[in-house]
Coordinates of C-alpha atoms in Angstrom, one line a residue:
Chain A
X1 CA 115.4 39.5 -42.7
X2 CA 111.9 38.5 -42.1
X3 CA 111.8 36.2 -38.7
X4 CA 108.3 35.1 -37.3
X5 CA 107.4 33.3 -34.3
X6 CA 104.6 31.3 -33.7
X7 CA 102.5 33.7 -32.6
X8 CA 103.9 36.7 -34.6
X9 CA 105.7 37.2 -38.2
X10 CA 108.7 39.7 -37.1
X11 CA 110.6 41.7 -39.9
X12 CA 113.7 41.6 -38.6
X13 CA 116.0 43.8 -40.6
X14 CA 113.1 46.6 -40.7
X15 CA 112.1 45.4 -37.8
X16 CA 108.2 45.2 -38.0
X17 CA 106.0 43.0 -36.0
X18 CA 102.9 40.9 -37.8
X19 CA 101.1 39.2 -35.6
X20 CA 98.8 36.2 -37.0
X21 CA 96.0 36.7 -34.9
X22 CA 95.7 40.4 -36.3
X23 CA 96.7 41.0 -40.0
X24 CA 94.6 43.8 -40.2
X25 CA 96.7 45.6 -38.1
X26 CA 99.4 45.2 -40.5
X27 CA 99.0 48.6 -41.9
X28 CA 98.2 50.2 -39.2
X29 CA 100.8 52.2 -36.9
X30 CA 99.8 50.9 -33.2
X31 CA 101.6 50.4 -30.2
X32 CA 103.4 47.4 -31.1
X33 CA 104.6 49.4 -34.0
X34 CA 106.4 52.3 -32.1
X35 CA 109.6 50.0 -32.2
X36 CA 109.2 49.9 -36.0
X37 CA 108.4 53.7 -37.1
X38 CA 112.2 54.5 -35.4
X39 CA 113.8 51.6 -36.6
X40 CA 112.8 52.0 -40.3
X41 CA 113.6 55.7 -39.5
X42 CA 116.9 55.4 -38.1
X43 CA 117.2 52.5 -40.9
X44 CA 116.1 55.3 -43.4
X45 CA 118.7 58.1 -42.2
X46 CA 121.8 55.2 -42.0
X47 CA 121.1 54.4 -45.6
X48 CA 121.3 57.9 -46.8
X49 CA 124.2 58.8 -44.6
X50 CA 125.8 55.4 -46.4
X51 CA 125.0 56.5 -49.7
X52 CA 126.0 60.0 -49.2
X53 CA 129.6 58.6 -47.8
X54 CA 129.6 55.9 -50.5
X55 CA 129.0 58.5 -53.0
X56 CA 132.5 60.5 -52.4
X57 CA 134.7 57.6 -51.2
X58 CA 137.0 56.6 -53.2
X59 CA 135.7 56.1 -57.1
X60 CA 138.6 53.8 -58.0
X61 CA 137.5 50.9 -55.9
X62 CA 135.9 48.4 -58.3
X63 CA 132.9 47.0 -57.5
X64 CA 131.2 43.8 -58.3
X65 CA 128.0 45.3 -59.8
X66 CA 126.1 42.4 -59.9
X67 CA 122.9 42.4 -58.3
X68 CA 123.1 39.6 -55.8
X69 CA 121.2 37.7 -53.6
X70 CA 119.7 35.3 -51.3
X71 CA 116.9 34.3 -49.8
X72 CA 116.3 31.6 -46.8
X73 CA 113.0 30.2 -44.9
X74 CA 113.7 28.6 -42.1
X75 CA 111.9 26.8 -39.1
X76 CA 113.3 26.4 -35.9
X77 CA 113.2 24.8 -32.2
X78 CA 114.8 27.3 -30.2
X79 CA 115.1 27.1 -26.3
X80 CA 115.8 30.6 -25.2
X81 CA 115.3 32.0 -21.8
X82 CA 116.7 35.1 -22.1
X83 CA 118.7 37.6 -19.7
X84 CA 115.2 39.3 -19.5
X85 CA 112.8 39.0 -16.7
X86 CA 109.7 37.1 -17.4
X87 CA 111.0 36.5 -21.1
X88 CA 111.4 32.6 -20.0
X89 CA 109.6 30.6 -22.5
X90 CA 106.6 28.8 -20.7
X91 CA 104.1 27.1 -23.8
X92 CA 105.7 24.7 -26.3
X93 CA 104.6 27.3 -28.8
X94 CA 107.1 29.6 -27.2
X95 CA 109.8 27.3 -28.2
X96 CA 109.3 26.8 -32.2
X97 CA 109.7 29.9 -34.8
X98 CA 110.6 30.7 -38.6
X99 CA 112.3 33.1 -40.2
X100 CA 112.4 34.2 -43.4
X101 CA 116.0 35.7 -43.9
X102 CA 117.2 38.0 -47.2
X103 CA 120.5 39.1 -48.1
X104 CA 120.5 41.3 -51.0
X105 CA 123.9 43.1 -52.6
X106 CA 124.6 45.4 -55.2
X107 CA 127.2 47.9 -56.2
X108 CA 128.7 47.4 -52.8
X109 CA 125.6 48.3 -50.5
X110 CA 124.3 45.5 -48.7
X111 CA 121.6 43.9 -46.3
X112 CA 122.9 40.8 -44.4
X113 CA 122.0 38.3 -41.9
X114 CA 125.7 37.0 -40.1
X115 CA 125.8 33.7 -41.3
X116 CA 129.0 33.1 -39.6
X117 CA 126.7 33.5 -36.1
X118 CA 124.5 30.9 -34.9
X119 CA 122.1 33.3 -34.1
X120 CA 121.9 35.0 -37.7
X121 CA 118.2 33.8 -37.6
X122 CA 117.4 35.5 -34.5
X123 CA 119.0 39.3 -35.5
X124 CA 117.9 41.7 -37.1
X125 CA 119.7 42.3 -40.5
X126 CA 123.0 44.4 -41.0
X127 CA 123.2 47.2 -43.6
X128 CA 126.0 48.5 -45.3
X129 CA 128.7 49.6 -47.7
X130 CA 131.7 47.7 -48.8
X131 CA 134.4 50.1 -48.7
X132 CA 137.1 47.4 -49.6
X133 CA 136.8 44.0 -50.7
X134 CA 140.2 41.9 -50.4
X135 CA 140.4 38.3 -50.5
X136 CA 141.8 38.3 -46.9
X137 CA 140.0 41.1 -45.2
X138 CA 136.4 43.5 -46.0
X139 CA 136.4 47.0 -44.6
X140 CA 132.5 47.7 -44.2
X141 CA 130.4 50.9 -43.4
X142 CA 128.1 49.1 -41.1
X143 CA 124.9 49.9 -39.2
X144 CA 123.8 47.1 -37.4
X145 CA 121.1 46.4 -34.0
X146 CA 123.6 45.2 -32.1
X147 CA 120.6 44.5 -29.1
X148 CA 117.4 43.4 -30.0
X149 CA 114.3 45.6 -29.2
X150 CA 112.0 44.6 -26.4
X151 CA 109.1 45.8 -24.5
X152 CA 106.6 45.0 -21.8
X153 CA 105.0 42.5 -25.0
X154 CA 107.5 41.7 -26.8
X155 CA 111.3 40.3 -25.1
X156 CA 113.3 37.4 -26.2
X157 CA 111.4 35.0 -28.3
X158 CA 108.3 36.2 -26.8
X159 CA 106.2 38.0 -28.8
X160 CA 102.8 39.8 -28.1
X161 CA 102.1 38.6 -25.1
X162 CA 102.2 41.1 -21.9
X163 CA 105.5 40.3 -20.0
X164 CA 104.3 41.7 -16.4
X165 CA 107.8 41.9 -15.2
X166 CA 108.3 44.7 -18.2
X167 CA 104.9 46.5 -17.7
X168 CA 105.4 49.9 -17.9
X169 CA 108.8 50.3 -19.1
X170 CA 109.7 52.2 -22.1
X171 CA 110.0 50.4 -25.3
X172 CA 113.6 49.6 -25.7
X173 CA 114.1 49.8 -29.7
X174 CA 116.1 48.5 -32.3
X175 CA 118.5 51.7 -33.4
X176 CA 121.0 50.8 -36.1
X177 CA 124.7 51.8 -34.8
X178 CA 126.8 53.3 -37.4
X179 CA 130.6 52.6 -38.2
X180 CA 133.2 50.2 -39.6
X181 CA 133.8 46.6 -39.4
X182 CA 137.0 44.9 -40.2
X183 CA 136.4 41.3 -41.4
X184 CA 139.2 39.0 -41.9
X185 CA 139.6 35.3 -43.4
X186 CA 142.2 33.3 -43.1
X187 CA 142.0 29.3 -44.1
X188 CA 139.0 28.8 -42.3
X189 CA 138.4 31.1 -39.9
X190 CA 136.5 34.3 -39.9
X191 CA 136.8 37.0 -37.2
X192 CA 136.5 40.4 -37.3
X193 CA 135.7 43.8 -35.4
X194 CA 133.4 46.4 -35.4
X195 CA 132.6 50.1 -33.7
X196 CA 129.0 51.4 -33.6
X197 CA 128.0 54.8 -32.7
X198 CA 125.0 56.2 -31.9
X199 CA 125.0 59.2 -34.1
X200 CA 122.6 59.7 -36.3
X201 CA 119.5 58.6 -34.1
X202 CA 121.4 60.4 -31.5
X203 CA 118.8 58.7 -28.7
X204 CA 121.6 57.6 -26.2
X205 CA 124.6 58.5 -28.4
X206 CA 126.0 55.3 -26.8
X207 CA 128.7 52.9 -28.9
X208 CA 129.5 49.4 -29.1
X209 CA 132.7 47.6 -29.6
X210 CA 132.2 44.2 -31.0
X211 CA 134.7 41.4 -31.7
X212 CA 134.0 37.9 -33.0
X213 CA 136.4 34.9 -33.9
X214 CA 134.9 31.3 -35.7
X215 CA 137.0 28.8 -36.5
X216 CA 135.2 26.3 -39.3
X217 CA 136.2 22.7 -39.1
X218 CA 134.9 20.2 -42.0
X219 CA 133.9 16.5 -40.9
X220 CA 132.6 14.9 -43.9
X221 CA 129.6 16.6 -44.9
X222 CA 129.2 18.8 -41.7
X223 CA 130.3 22.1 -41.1
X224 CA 131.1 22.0 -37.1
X225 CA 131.8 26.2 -36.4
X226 CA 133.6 27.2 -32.7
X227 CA 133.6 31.0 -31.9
X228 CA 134.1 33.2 -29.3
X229 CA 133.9 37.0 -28.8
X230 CA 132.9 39.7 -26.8
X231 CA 130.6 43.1 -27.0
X232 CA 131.2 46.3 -24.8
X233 CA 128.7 48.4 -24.5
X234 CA 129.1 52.1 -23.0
X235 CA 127.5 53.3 -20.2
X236 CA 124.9 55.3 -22.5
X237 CA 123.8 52.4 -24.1
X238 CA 123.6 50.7 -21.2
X239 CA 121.2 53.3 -19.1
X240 CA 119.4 53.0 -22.6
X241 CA 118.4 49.0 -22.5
X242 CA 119.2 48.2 -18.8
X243 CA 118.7 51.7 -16.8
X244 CA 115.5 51.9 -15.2
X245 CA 114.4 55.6 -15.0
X246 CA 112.2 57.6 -12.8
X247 CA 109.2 57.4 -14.7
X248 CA 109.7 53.2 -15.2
X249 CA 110.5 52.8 -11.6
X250 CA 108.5 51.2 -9.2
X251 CA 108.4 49.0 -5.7
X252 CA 109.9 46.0 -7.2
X253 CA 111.8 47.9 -10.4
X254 CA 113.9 50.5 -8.5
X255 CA 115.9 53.4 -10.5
X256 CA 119.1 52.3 -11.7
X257 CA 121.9 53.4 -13.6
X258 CA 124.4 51.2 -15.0
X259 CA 128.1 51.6 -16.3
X260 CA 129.6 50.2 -19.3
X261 CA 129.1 46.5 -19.4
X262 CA 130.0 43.7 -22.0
X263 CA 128.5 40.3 -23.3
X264 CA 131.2 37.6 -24.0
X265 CA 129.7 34.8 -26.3
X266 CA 130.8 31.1 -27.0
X267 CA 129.4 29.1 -29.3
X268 CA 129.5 25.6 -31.2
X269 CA 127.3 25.2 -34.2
X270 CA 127.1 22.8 -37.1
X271 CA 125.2 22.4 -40.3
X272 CA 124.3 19.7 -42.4
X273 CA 122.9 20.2 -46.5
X274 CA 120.1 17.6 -46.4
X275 CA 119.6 18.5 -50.4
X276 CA 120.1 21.0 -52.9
X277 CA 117.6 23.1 -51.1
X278 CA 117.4 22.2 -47.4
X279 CA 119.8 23.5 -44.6
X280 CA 120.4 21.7 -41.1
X281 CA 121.3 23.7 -38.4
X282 CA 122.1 23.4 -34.8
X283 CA 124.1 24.7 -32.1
X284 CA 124.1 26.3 -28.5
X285 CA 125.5 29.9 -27.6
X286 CA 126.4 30.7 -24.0
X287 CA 126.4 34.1 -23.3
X288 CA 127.8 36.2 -20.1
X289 CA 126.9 39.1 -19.5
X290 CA 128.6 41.6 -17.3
X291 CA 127.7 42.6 -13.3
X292 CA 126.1 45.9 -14.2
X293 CA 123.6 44.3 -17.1
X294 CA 122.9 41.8 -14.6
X295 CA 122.7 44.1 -11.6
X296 CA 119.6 45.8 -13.9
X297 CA 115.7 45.2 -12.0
X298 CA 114.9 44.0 -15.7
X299 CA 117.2 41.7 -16.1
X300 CA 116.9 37.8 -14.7
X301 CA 120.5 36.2 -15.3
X302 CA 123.9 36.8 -16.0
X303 CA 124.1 33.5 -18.0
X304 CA 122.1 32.4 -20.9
X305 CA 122.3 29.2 -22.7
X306 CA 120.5 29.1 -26.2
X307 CA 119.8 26.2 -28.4
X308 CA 118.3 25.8 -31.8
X309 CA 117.7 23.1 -34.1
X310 CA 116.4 24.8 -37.4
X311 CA 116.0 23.5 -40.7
X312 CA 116.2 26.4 -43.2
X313 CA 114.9 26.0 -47.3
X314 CA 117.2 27.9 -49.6
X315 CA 116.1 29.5 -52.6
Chain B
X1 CA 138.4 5.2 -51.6
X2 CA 139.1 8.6 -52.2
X3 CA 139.5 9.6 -56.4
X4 CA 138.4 13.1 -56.4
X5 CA 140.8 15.2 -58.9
X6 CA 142.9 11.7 -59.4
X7 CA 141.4 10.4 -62.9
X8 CA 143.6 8.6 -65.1
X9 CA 143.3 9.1 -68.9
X10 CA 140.8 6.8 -69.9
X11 CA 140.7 5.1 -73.6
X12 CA 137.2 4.3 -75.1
X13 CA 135.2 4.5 -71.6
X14 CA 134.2 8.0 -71.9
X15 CA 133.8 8.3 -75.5
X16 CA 130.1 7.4 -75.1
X17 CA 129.9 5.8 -78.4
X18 CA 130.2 1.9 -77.1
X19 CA 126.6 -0.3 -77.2
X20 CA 125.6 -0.8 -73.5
X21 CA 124.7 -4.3 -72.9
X22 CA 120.5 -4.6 -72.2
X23 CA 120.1 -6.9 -69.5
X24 CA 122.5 -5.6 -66.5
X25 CA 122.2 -4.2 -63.9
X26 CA 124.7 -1.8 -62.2
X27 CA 123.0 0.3 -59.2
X28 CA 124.2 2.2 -56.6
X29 CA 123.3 3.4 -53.2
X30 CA 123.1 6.5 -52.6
X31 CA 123.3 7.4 -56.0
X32 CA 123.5 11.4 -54.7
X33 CA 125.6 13.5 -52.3
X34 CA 124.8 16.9 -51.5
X35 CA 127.5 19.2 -50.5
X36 CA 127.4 22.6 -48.5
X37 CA 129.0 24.7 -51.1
X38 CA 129.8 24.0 -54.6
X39 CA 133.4 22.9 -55.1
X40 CA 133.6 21.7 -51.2
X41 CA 134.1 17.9 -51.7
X42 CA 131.3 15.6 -50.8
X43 CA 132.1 12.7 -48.8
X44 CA 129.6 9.2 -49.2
X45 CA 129.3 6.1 -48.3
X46 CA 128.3 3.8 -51.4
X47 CA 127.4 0.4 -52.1
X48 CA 128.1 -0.7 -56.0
X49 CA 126.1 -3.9 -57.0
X50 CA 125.3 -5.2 -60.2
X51 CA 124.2 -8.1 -62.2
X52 CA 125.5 -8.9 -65.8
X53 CA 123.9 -11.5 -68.1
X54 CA 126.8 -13.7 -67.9
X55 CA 130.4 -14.2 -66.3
X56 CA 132.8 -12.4 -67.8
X57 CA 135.7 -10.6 -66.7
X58 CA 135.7 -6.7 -66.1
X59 CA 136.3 -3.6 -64.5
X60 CA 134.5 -0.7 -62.2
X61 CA 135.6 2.8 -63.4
X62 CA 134.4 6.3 -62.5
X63 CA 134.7 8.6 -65.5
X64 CA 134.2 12.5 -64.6
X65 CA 132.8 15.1 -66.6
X66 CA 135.7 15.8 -68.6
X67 CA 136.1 12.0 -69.6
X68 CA 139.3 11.1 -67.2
X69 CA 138.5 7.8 -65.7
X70 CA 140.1 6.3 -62.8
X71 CA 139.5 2.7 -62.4
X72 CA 138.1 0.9 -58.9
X73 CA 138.3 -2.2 -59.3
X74 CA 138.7 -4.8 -61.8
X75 CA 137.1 -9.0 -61.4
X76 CA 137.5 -12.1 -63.6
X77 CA 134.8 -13.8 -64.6
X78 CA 132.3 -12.6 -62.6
X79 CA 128.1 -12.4 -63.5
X80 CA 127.5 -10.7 -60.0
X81 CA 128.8 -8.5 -57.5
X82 CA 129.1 -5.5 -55.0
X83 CA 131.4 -3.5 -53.4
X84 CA 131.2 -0.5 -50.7
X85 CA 133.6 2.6 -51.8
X86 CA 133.9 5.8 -49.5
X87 CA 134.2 8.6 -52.3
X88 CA 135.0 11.9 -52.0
X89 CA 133.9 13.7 -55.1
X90 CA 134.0 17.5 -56.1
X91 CA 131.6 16.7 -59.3
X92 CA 129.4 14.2 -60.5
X93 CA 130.9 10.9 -62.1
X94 CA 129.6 8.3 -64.3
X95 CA 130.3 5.0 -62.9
X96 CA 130.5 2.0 -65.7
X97 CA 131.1 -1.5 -65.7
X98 CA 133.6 -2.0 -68.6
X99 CA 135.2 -4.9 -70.9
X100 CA 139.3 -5.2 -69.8
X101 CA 140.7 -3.9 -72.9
X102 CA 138.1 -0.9 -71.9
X103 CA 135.9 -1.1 -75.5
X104 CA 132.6 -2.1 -74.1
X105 CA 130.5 -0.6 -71.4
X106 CA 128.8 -3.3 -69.7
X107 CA 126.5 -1.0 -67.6
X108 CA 126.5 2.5 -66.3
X109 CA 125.2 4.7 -63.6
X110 CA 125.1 8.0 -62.8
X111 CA 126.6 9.1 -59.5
X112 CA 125.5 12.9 -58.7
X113 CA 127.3 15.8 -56.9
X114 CA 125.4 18.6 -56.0
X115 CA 125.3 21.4 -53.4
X116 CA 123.0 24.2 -51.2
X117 CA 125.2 26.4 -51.9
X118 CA 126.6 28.0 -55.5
X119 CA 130.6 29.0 -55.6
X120 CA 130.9 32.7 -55.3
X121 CA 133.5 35.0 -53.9
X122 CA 131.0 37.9 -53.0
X123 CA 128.6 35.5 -50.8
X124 CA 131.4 34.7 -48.2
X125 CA 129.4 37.2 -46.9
X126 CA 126.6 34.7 -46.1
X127 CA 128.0 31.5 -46.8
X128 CA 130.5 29.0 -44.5
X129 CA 133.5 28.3 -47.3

């Protein structure tokens, strides 16, 4: 996935920044790009431990070897102040942003945005290998971001711009989490669970439990989506995005060390095909986040409320 | 009115090789629904108007791609008229103003069903049903 902001175009999945105002710096490795080099190396080492695991699972399995894909533009009014401090959005540039999202398949591997999240615009891309493929349930290796990176220029929607509140922290950065995810469909509901582990990066060898559940209700034309889930986080991962350490610290960001912690999410969504090509989209996502995420000197609120309105063009 | 999947056998109506007579009129509006996924149904609102070149007495029929018609409304000696159908439709249909014995298409228009999205079982992944 390939998300830009106003000010910035933002590869999600890889996760590199491109700002406007700079193209030249596009091949360049600079500081904005420390995020990246990990990402696409932690991207690099999940795709070989995938292929290596894909390569002597179970040969029997019959795949749909058809190269498959899709590809998505999509603009968007997004209000999102974040659980970050100074991340609120201030300029009406702040609150409008694109994205450019691809989902590719083949032979079972896969890059995909969750289109059965609101926020699928937002996140970075999941990679992957189908291990089974039923039509009630999908087993998946899965390496996924389950955070989104920030530092002190780039958190929440708001990109290259110095967020004083973050000044001098250390990069927080997008590692993939590797495991399995169970997804199940039944009628018209989609739910399903995953487990992420910090191995191969081996940075804060934290995990993640994540569980979702969207139920899909058809008015006429619409698609109106309710869902609900939650994400715990271990204590590692937490000290990793939300721990302040001794060399971040300061008067107004003491040290801190947080336990485990979870995010619960609701969210109502719908969409609307305006043609053959155009997508509406809209929807709002309340998220919670637990006492010792919000406890953190970086963090602002326990409570976020996002909103979009996006209109999306589909190849 | 909902005829999606309903067609009745039609006789001559979808054989295609009747004279359509040059002066009428039969328009609709919208003449297009879009639908999310391909094979979802698509759900409009439509007003049916037309205008023949003199009163006679006929019938509205919506004949799908695999020539079943199912019939919408039948008038007697009528030169004008309009009606408002809610359709639910899965594919397009061919809507045609037809003699009563069903011989002779009096006008036809095309009403189209598309989608964003094609039909297929892999991209559940990234597609809503």
């Amino acid at each position: 996935m390939v998300r830009f902001l106003t000010k910035c175009v933002h590869f999600g999945g890889l996760t590199i920044y491109i700002c406007a105002s700079d193209i030249a710096n596009i091949l360049k490795i600079g500081k904005n790009e420390r995020i990246n080099i990990k990402a696409k190396l932690s991207t690099f080492l999940t795709a070989v431990a995938i292929l290596l695991f894909a390569s002597v699972s179970n040969a029997e399995v019959i795949k749909d070897d058809g190269f498959q894909w899709n590809v998505e533009i999509a603009v968007a009014i997004i209000s999102d102040p974040s659980n970050l401090v100074g991340a609120e959005q201030k300029e009406t540039s702040d609150y409008f942003g694109g994205s450019l999202i691809l989902d590719l398949y083949y032979k079972g591997f896969f890059i995909e945005s969750n289109r059965h999240r609101l926020n699928y615009q937002l996140q970075s891309s999941d990679f992957g290998y189908e291990l089974v493929s039923e039509d009630t349930y999908d087993i998946d290796l899965l390496a996924r971001s389950y955070i989104n990176p920030f530092d002190e220029n780039n958190a929440g929607v708001i990109f290259e711009e110095l967020n004083e509140e973050l000044e001098g922290i250390e990069p927080r950065d997008a590692y993939l989490l590797q495991g399995v995810r169970y997804t199940g469909y039944r009628n018209n509901d989609v739910y399903w669970f995953s487990v992420g582990v910090d191995i191969l990066d081996g940075v804060h060898h934290g995990w993640v439990l994540d569980g979702f559940y969207t139920s899909t209700y058809h008015l006429r034309n619409w698609d109106l989506q309710l869902g609900a889930g939650a994400t715990l986080f271990s204590a590692n991962m937490n000290q990793y995005y939300f721990g302040i350490e001794q060399g971040e610290s300061s008067d107004s960001r003491p040290i801190y060390t947080p336990s485990a912690g979870y995010r619960g999410e609701f969210e109502i969504s719908g969409r609307y095909p305006v043609n053959e090509h155009w997508l509406l989209t809209t929807g709002l996502t309340l998220s919670h986040y637990s006492k010792s995420i919000d406890d953190s000197p970086i963090t602002a609120r326990q409570n976020v409320l996002r909103y979009v309105l996006s209109v999306s063009y589909v190849f | 009115m909902l005829f999606a999947g309903n067609f009745v056998a039609s006789t001559a109506l979808a054989q295609g090789n009747v004279a359509l007579e040059p002066s009428t009129i039969l328009d609709v509006k919208p003449n297009k629904c879009v639908a999310l996924n391909e094979g979802r149904s698509c759900f409009a609102s439509v007003n049916i108007s037309w205008r023949l070149k003199a009163e006679q007495s006929y019938c509205l029929v919506a004949v799908n791609s695999v020539d079943e018609a199912d019939e919408l409304g039948c008038w007697r000696q009528s030169k004008v008229g309009n009606i408002n159908l809610d359709l639910e439709l899965t594919r397009s249909v061919d809507l045609k103003l037809v003699t009563l014995d069903g011989k002779k298409v009096l006008a036809s228009s095309v009403f189209q069903v598309s989608w964003l999205y094609e039909s297929s079982p892999r991209k559940r992944r990234w597609r809503l049903f």
